[in-house]
Amino acid sequence: MTAAIEISGFYSSIKTQEPYFTWLRRYMEITSLLNIGFVLLALYLIRTEGKNLKPEYKQVLLCNLLLPAVFSFYMGFVYQPYIVFPYHLLLTVGFFRFGPFVTAHLFNICCTVAILCSMGFIYSFWFNYITICFRISRQSSTKSNLIGLCFGVVFTVVNFILMTIGVDENQYQDRDNIYEGDDRLRYFFDEYSIAIVRVGDKWSLKVLSVEAFIGIAIVIIVIPIITFKSYTTLNRIHNMISKTTLIQLKNALAISLWYLLQFGLLVGIPAATAMAFLLMHYAPSESFPLALVVLAPTQLTCPVICALYLIVIKPLRYGFLKLVGLQRYAPKPVAKFSTQSQLSTFTSHAPIRHTNRNAYGSIRLN
């Protein structure tokens, strides 16, 4: 038999934090609209100024731009969650408040999109790794993209199923028991479609916890190893490839590192902190809006990614300067035959050079 839910002190906590619900809703809506503008600007620049971008890298760029945009839009206009710590209760402060089961499934979709974003960032490292350390042709890189896409979709669907299994089937029974204990909570449960999460009673949620631990270990251990080996390979073969190609490949790794850094700071660390507080049944104080502090940074991923593109990818940066009327800061036009060699973006095609040095494609990591 399922044990009763203990939420002593929940009424005073949610009563104190209710004014923050409106703040969170307005913040999510405004930042989502701004993010749509940032993404449209980036897409326009990629289309008009990124004609020399390799198709394989352009796929990675678009994936890591569009997925966070979808996540931001979903959080702003579909599901705006709120958790009153230290209680395992999901609230809906957005538009769709149709009962606890809807709240739980909206949260599952939110987590699913976040997983897709994580898969995109991790795949960026893998794609750069096999590009630098192994021979990769146009056909093989396209095949690698398709394999990565299929794996990401299957992985995400499996996780969504596990989260769906984790939805407590005793939602209404638990709610009725809570009403009997404190009738003052009826308003909050009905108004915000509060869903009850029983983490300790669901095997699927335990599997997801183990999976999250493995994912964190991959990020902390495997990705630094991949990055180190890639840079080591570049330093070893710098005399065998052109300077432009070397700059391109180093920028590819640099932008991936910035991907990981910003995603970890804005999404990973807040989410891990929130989960730790929930598991430890800890909250700073009943009046402190910890959920607002955790959710607010997630809306900043899109502008950070767009700014990263403008900083690292020169054609996009120069196109942006021309777009806002700052042409004087853009480079002077150069002769047609040397245009390609002047681009230092990590994704532009390297000029064809006749050289007696070993072909880059034959370099392998020993």
CSV table of C-alpha atoms in Angstrom, one decimal:
chain,number,residue,atom,x,y,z
A,1,MET,CA,0.0,0.0,0.0
A,2,THR,CA,1.3,3.5,-0.9
A,3,ALA,CA,2.4,5.5,2.1
A,4,ALA,CA,0.7,8.9,2.8
A,5,ILE,CA,2.3,12.1,1.5
A,6,GLU,CA,3.7,14.3,4.3
A,7,ILE,CA,3.6,18.0,3.4
A,8,SER,CA,3.5,19.6,6.8
A,9,GLY,CA,4.4,23.3,6.4
A,10,PHE,CA,3.5,23.4,2.7
A,11,TYR,CA,0.6,25.8,3.2
A,12,SER,CA,2.8,28.6,4.7
A,13,SER,CA,5.5,28.0,2.1
A,14,ILE,CA,3.2,28.2,-1.0
A,15,LYS,CA,1.2,31.1,0.5
A,16,THR,CA,4.4,33.1,0.9
A,17,GLN,CA,5.8,32.3,-2.6
A,18,GLU,CA,2.5,32.7,-4.5
A,19,PRO,CA,3.4,36.3,-5.6
A,20,TYR,CA,6.5,35.0,-7.4
A,21,PHE,CA,4.3,32.9,-9.7
A,22,THR,CA,3.2,35.9,-11.7
A,23,TRP,CA,6.8,37.2,-11.8
A,24,LEU,CA,8.0,33.8,-13.2
A,25,ARG,CA,5.2,33.7,-15.8
A,26,ARG,CA,5.9,37.2,-17.2
A,27,TYR,CA,9.7,36.6,-17.2
A,28,MET,CA,9.3,33.3,-19.1
A,29,GLU,CA,7.0,34.9,-21.7
A,30,ILE,CA,9.1,38.0,-22.3
A,31,THR,CA,12.4,36.1,-22.5
A,32,SER,CA,10.8,33.5,-24.9
A,33,LEU,CA,9.8,36.3,-27.3
A,34,LEU,CA,13.3,37.8,-27.1
A,35,ASN,CA,14.8,34.4,-27.8
A,36,ILE,CA,12.7,33.9,-30.9
A,37,GLY,CA,14.1,37.2,-32.1
A,38,PHE,CA,17.7,36.1,-31.4
A,39,VAL,CA,17.2,32.8,-33.2
A,40,LEU,CA,15.6,34.4,-36.2
A,41,LEU,CA,18.6,36.8,-36.5
A,42,ALA,CA,21.1,33.9,-36.2
A,43,LEU,CA,19.2,31.9,-38.8
A,44,TYR,CA,19.1,34.8,-41.2
A,45,LEU,CA,22.9,35.4,-40.8
A,46,ILE,CA,23.6,31.7,-41.3
A,47,ARG,CA,21.5,31.7,-44.5
A,48,THR,CA,22.9,34.9,-46.0
A,49,GLU,CA,26.5,34.9,-44.7
A,50,GLY,CA,27.2,31.3,-44.1
A,51,LYS,CA,27.2,30.1,-47.7
A,52,ASN,CA,30.7,28.8,-47.2
A,53,LEU,CA,29.8,26.7,-44.2
A,54,LYS,CA,30.2,23.0,-44.6
A,55,PRO,CA,26.8,21.3,-44.7
A,56,GLU,CA,27.9,18.9,-41.9
A,57,TYR,CA,28.9,21.6,-39.5
A,58,LYS,CA,25.9,23.7,-40.4
A,59,GLN,CA,23.7,20.8,-39.3
A,60,VAL,CA,25.4,20.8,-35.9
A,61,LEU,CA,25.1,24.6,-35.6
A,62,LEU,CA,21.4,24.6,-36.4
A,63,CYS,CA,20.7,21.7,-34.1
A,64,ASN,CA,22.4,23.4,-31.2
A,65,LEU,CA,20.5,26.6,-31.9
A,66,LEU,CA,17.0,25.3,-32.7
A,67,LEU,CA,16.7,22.8,-29.8
A,68,PRO,CA,17.3,25.4,-27.0
A,69,ALA,CA,14.9,27.7,-28.9
A,70,VAL,CA,12.2,25.0,-28.8
A,71,PHE,CA,12.9,24.5,-25.1
A,72,SER,CA,12.7,28.2,-24.4
A,73,PHE,CA,9.4,28.6,-26.3
A,74,TYR,CA,7.9,25.5,-24.5
A,75,MET,CA,8.9,26.9,-21.1
A,76,GLY,CA,7.5,30.3,-21.9
A,77,PHE,CA,4.1,29.6,-23.5
A,78,VAL,CA,3.2,25.9,-22.9
A,79,TYR,CA,4.5,24.8,-19.4
A,80,GLN,CA,5.8,27.1,-16.7
A,81,PRO,CA,6.7,24.8,-13.8
A,82,TYR,CA,7.3,25.8,-10.2
A,83,ILE,CA,8.4,23.6,-7.3
A,84,VAL,CA,8.0,24.7,-3.7
A,85,PHE,CA,11.0,23.3,-2.0
A,86,PRO,CA,11.5,20.9,-0.3
A,87,TYR,CA,8.3,19.2,-1.4
A,88,HIS,CA,8.1,16.8,-4.4
A,89,LEU,CA,5.1,18.6,-5.8
A,90,LEU,CA,5.0,20.0,-9.4
A,91,LEU,CA,2.9,23.2,-9.9
A,92,THR,CA,1.7,24.7,-13.2
A,93,VAL,CA,1.7,28.5,-13.2
A,94,GLY,CA,1.3,28.7,-17.0
A,95,PHE,CA,-1.8,28.3,-19.2
A,96,PHE,CA,-2.4,24.6,-19.2
A,97,ARG,CA,-3.8,23.7,-15.8
A,98,PHE,CA,-6.0,20.6,-16.4
A,99,GLY,CA,-5.2,18.4,-13.5
A,100,PRO,CA,-2.2,16.7,-11.9
A,101,PHE,CA,-1.7,14.1,-14.7
A,102,VAL,CA,-1.4,16.9,-17.4
A,103,THR,CA,1.0,18.7,-15.1
A,104,ALA,CA,3.2,15.6,-14.8
A,105,HIS,CA,3.2,14.9,-18.5
A,106,LEU,CA,4.0,18.5,-19.4
A,107,PHE,CA,6.9,18.3,-17.1
A,108,ASN,CA,8.0,15.0,-18.8
A,109,ILE,CA,7.9,16.8,-22.2
A,110,CYS,CA,10.0,19.6,-20.8
A,111,CYS,CA,12.6,17.1,-19.6
A,112,THR,CA,12.6,15.4,-22.9
A,113,VAL,CA,13.4,18.5,-24.8
A,114,ALA,CA,16.2,19.3,-22.3
A,115,ILE,CA,17.6,15.8,-22.9
A,116,LEU,CA,17.6,16.5,-26.7
A,117,CYS,CA,19.5,19.7,-26.0
A,118,SER,CA,22.1,17.8,-24.0
A,119,MET,CA,22.4,15.1,-26.7
A,120,GLY,CA,23.1,17.9,-29.3
A,121,PHE,CA,25.9,19.4,-27.2
A,122,ILE,CA,27.5,16.0,-26.6
A,123,TYR,CA,27.2,15.1,-30.2
A,124,SER,CA,29.1,18.3,-31.1
A,125,PHE,CA,32.1,17.0,-29.2
A,126,TRP,CA,31.9,13.6,-30.8
A,127,PHE,CA,31.6,15.0,-34.3
A,128,ASN,CA,34.6,17.3,-33.8
A,129,TYR,CA,36.6,14.4,-32.3
A,130,ILE,CA,36.1,12.0,-35.3
A,131,THR,CA,36.7,14.9,-37.7
A,132,ILE,CA,40.0,15.8,-36.1
A,133,CYS,CA,41.4,12.4,-35.0
A,134,PHE,CA,40.0,10.2,-37.8
A,135,ARG,CA,39.6,10.2,-41.5
A,136,ILE,CA,36.1,11.5,-42.4
A,137,SER,CA,34.8,12.1,-45.9
A,138,ARG,CA,31.7,13.9,-46.9
A,139,GLN,CA,29.7,10.7,-47.1
A,140,SER,CA,31.0,9.3,-43.8
A,141,SER,CA,30.3,12.6,-42.0
A,142,THR,CA,26.7,12.6,-43.3
A,143,LYS,CA,26.3,9.0,-42.2
A,144,SER,CA,27.7,9.9,-38.8
A,145,ASN,CA,25.1,12.7,-38.5
A,146,LEU,CA,22.3,10.4,-39.3
A,147,ILE,CA,23.5,7.8,-36.8
A,148,GLY,CA,23.8,10.4,-34.1
A,149,LEU,CA,20.3,11.6,-34.9
A,150,CYS,CA,18.8,8.1,-34.7
A,151,PHE,CA,20.6,7.4,-31.5
A,152,GLY,CA,19.4,10.7,-30.0
A,153,VAL,CA,15.8,10.1,-31.0
A,154,VAL,CA,15.7,6.5,-29.6
A,155,PHE,CA,17.5,7.6,-26.4
A,156,THR,CA,15.0,10.5,-25.9
A,157,VAL,CA,11.9,8.3,-26.6
A,158,VAL,CA,13.1,5.7,-24.1
A,159,ASN,CA,13.6,8.4,-21.4
A,160,PHE,CA,10.2,9.8,-22.1
A,161,ILE,CA,8.6,6.4,-21.6
A,162,LEU,CA,10.5,5.9,-18.3
A,163,MET,CA,9.3,9.3,-17.1
A,164,THR,CA,5.7,8.5,-18.1
A,165,ILE,CA,5.9,5.2,-16.2
A,166,GLY,CA,7.1,7.3,-13.2
A,167,VAL,CA,3.9,9.4,-13.1
A,168,ASP,CA,2.1,8.4,-9.9
A,169,GLU,CA,-1.2,6.7,-10.6
A,170,ASN,CA,-2.6,7.6,-7.1
A,171,GLN,CA,-2.6,11.3,-7.7
A,172,TYR,CA,-6.3,11.9,-6.9
A,173,GLN,CA,-6.3,9.5,-3.9
A,174,ASP,CA,-3.2,11.3,-2.5
A,175,ARG,CA,-4.9,14.7,-3.1
A,176,ASP,CA,-8.0,13.6,-1.2
A,177,ASN,CA,-5.9,12.4,1.7
A,178,ILE,CA,-4.2,15.8,1.8
A,179,TYR,CA,-7.5,17.6,1.7
A,180,GLU,CA,-8.6,15.7,4.8
A,181,GLY,CA,-5.4,16.7,6.6
A,182,ASP,CA,-5.5,20.4,5.7
A,183,ASP,CA,-8.5,21.8,3.8
A,184,ARG,CA,-6.7,25.1,3.2
A,185,LEU,CA,-4.6,23.4,0.5
A,186,ARG,CA,-7.6,22.7,-1.7
A,187,TYR,CA,-7.3,26.1,-3.4
A,188,PHE,CA,-3.6,25.6,-4.3
A,189,PHE,CA,-4.0,22.0,-5.5
A,190,ASP,CA,-7.0,22.9,-7.7
A,191,GLU,CA,-5.7,26.3,-9.0
A,192,TYR,CA,-2.2,25.2,-9.9
A,193,SER,CA,-2.9,21.5,-10.9
A,194,ILE,CA,-0.3,20.2,-8.5
A,195,ALA,CA,1.1,16.9,-9.3
A,196,ILE,CA,2.7,14.6,-6.7
A,197,VAL,CA,6.0,12.9,-7.5
A,198,ARG,CA,7.0,9.8,-5.5
A,199,VAL,CA,10.6,9.5,-6.5
A,200,GLY,CA,11.4,6.7,-4.0
A,201,ASP,CA,8.5,4.5,-5.1
A,202,LYS,CA,9.2,4.3,-8.8
A,203,TRP,CA,11.8,2.1,-10.4
A,204,SER,CA,11.8,4.0,-13.6
A,205,LEU,CA,12.7,7.3,-11.8
A,206,LYS,CA,15.5,5.4,-10.1
A,207,VAL,CA,16.8,4.3,-13.5
A,208,LEU,CA,16.7,7.9,-14.7
A,209,SER,CA,18.7,8.9,-11.6
A,210,VAL,CA,21.4,6.4,-12.4
A,211,GLU,CA,21.4,7.5,-16.0
A,212,ALA,CA,21.8,11.1,-15.0
A,213,PHE,CA,24.8,10.1,-12.8
A,214,ILE,CA,26.3,8.3,-15.8
A,215,GLY,CA,25.7,11.3,-18.0
A,216,ILE,CA,27.4,13.6,-15.5
A,217,ALA,CA,30.4,11.2,-15.4
A,218,ILE,CA,30.6,11.3,-19.2
A,219,VAL,CA,30.6,15.1,-19.2
A,220,ILE,CA,33.2,15.3,-16.4
A,221,ILE,CA,35.5,12.5,-17.5
A,222,VAL,CA,35.0,11.5,-21.2
A,223,ILE,CA,34.6,14.9,-22.8
A,224,PRO,CA,37.8,16.4,-21.3
A,225,ILE,CA,39.7,13.3,-22.6
A,226,ILE,CA,38.2,13.8,-26.1
A,227,THR,CA,39.1,17.4,-26.0
A,228,PHE,CA,42.7,16.7,-24.8
A,229,LYS,CA,43.3,14.1,-27.5
A,230,SER,CA,41.9,16.3,-30.2
A,231,TYR,CA,44.1,19.2,-29.2
A,232,THR,CA,47.1,16.8,-28.9
A,233,THR,CA,46.4,15.5,-32.4
A,234,LEU,CA,46.2,19.1,-33.8
A,235,ASN,CA,49.5,20.0,-32.2
A,236,ARG,CA,51.1,16.9,-33.7
A,237,ILE,CA,49.9,17.4,-37.2
A,238,HIS,CA,50.1,21.2,-37.5
A,239,ASN,CA,53.0,20.9,-40.0
A,240,MET,CA,51.0,18.6,-42.2
A,241,ILE,CA,47.9,20.8,-42.7
A,242,SER,CA,47.4,24.4,-43.8
A,243,LYS,CA,47.2,27.2,-41.3
A,244,THR,CA,43.6,27.9,-42.2
A,245,THR,CA,42.5,24.3,-41.7
A,246,LEU,CA,44.3,24.3,-38.3
A,247,ILE,CA,42.4,27.5,-37.2
A,248,GLN,CA,39.1,26.0,-38.4
A,249,LEU,CA,39.6,22.8,-36.4
A,250,LYS,CA,40.7,24.6,-33.2
A,251,ASN,CA,37.7,26.9,-33.4
A,252,ALA,CA,35.5,23.9,-33.8
A,253,LEU,CA,36.7,22.6,-30.4
A,254,ALA,CA,36.6,26.0,-28.8
A,255,ILE,CA,33.0,26.6,-29.7
A,256,SER,CA,32.0,23.1,-28.4
A,257,LEU,CA,33.7,23.9,-25.1
A,258,TRP,CA,31.7,27.1,-24.9
A,259,TYR,CA,28.6,25.1,-25.7
A,260,LEU,CA,29.2,22.8,-22.8
A,261,LEU,CA,30.2,25.6,-20.4
A,262,GLN,CA,27.2,27.8,-20.9
A,263,PHE,CA,24.8,24.8,-20.9
A,264,GLY,CA,26.3,23.5,-17.7
A,265,LEU,CA,26.2,26.8,-16.0
A,266,LEU,CA,22.7,27.9,-17.1
A,267,VAL,CA,20.9,24.5,-17.1
A,268,GLY,CA,23.0,21.6,-15.7
A,269,ILE,CA,24.1,23.1,-12.4
A,270,PRO,CA,20.7,24.7,-11.4
A,271,ALA,CA,18.9,21.4,-12.2
A,272,ALA,CA,21.4,19.3,-10.3
A,273,THR,CA,21.2,21.7,-7.3
A,274,ALA,CA,17.4,21.6,-7.3
A,275,MET,CA,17.4,17.8,-7.5
A,276,ALA,CA,19.9,17.6,-4.6
A,277,PHE,CA,17.7,19.9,-2.5
A,278,LEU,CA,14.6,17.8,-3.2
A,279,LEU,CA,16.3,14.5,-2.3
A,280,MET,CA,17.7,16.0,0.9
A,281,HIS,CA,14.4,17.7,1.7
A,282,TYR,CA,16.1,21.0,2.1
A,283,ALA,CA,15.1,24.5,1.4
A,284,PRO,CA,16.9,27.8,2.3
A,285,SER,CA,13.7,29.3,3.8
A,286,GLU,CA,10.0,29.0,3.2
A,287,SER,CA,9.9,32.5,1.6
A,288,PHE,CA,12.9,32.1,-0.7
A,289,PRO,CA,11.9,31.6,-4.4
A,290,LEU,CA,14.5,28.9,-5.1
A,291,ALA,CA,12.4,27.6,-8.1
A,292,LEU,CA,12.6,31.0,-9.7
A,293,VAL,CA,16.3,31.1,-9.2
A,294,VAL,CA,16.7,27.7,-10.8
A,295,LEU,CA,14.4,28.3,-13.8
A,296,ALA,CA,15.4,31.8,-14.7
A,297,PRO,CA,18.9,30.9,-16.1
A,298,THR,CA,17.5,28.3,-18.5
A,299,GLN,CA,16.0,31.1,-20.7
A,300,LEU,CA,19.4,32.6,-21.3
A,301,THR,CA,20.8,29.7,-23.4
A,302,CYS,CA,19.6,31.1,-26.8
A,303,PRO,CA,21.1,34.6,-26.5
A,304,VAL,CA,24.4,33.1,-25.2
A,305,ILE,CA,24.6,30.7,-28.2
A,306,CYS,CA,23.7,33.4,-30.7
A,307,ALA,CA,26.4,35.7,-29.2
A,308,LEU,CA,28.9,32.7,-29.4
A,309,TYR,CA,28.2,32.3,-33.1
A,310,LEU,CA,28.8,36.0,-33.7
A,311,ILE,CA,32.1,36.0,-31.7
A,312,VAL,CA,33.6,32.8,-33.2
A,313,ILE,CA,32.3,32.6,-36.7
A,314,LYS,CA,33.7,35.6,-38.7
A,315,PRO,CA,31.3,35.6,-41.6
A,316,LEU,CA,28.3,35.8,-39.2
A,317,ARG,CA,30.0,38.5,-37.2
A,318,TYR,CA,30.8,40.6,-40.3
A,319,GLY,CA,27.3,40.1,-41.6
A,320,PHE,CA,25.9,41.3,-38.3
A,321,LEU,CA,28.1,44.4,-38.3
A,322,LYS,CA,26.8,45.3,-41.8
A,323,LEU,CA,23.2,44.6,-40.8
A,324,VAL,CA,23.4,47.1,-37.9
A,325,GLY,CA,25.2,49.7,-40.0
A,326,LEU,CA,28.7,49.3,-38.5
A,327,GLN,CA,30.4,48.5,-41.8
A,328,ARG,CA,33.5,50.3,-40.8
A,329,TYR,CA,34.3,47.6,-38.3
A,330,ALA,CA,34.0,44.9,-41.0
A,331,PRO,CA,37.0,43.8,-43.0
A,332,LYS,CA,37.8,45.5,-46.3
A,333,PRO,CA,36.9,43.5,-49.4
A,334,VAL,CA,39.8,41.4,-50.7
A,335,ALA,CA,40.6,39.9,-54.0
A,336,LYS,CA,38.4,37.0,-55.1
A,337,PHE,CA,41.2,34.5,-55.3
A,338,SER,CA,42.2,35.1,-51.6
A,339,THR,CA,38.7,35.4,-50.0
A,340,GLN,CA,38.6,31.8,-48.9
A,341,SER,CA,42.0,31.9,-47.3
A,342,GLN,CA,41.1,35.0,-45.2
A,343,LEU,CA,38.2,33.3,-43.5
A,344,SER,CA,39.1,31.9,-40.1
A,345,THR,CA,35.7,30.5,-39.2
A,346,PHE,CA,35.9,26.9,-38.1
A,347,THR,CA,33.3,25.8,-40.6
A,348,SER,CA,34.4,27.4,-43.9
A,349,HIS,CA,35.9,25.4,-46.7
A,350,ALA,CA,39.7,25.4,-46.7
A,351,PRO,CA,41.3,26.5,-50.0
A,352,ILE,CA,42.7,23.8,-52.3
A,353,ARG,CA,46.5,23.8,-52.1
A,354,HIS,CA,49.0,21.7,-53.9
A,355,THR,CA,51.4,20.4,-51.3
A,356,ASN,CA,53.7,17.5,-50.8
A,357,ARG,CA,52.7,17.1,-47.2
A,358,ASN,CA,50.7,14.1,-46.0
A,359,ALA,CA,47.0,14.4,-46.6
A,360,TYR,CA,45.1,15.4,-43.4
A,361,GLY,CA,42.6,12.6,-44.0
A,362,SER,CA,45.3,9.9,-43.4
A,363,ILE,CA,46.0,11.2,-39.9
A,364,ARG,CA,44.8,8.9,-37.1
A,365,LEU,CA,45.0,9.0,-33.4
A,366,ASN,CA,47.3,6.3,-32.1
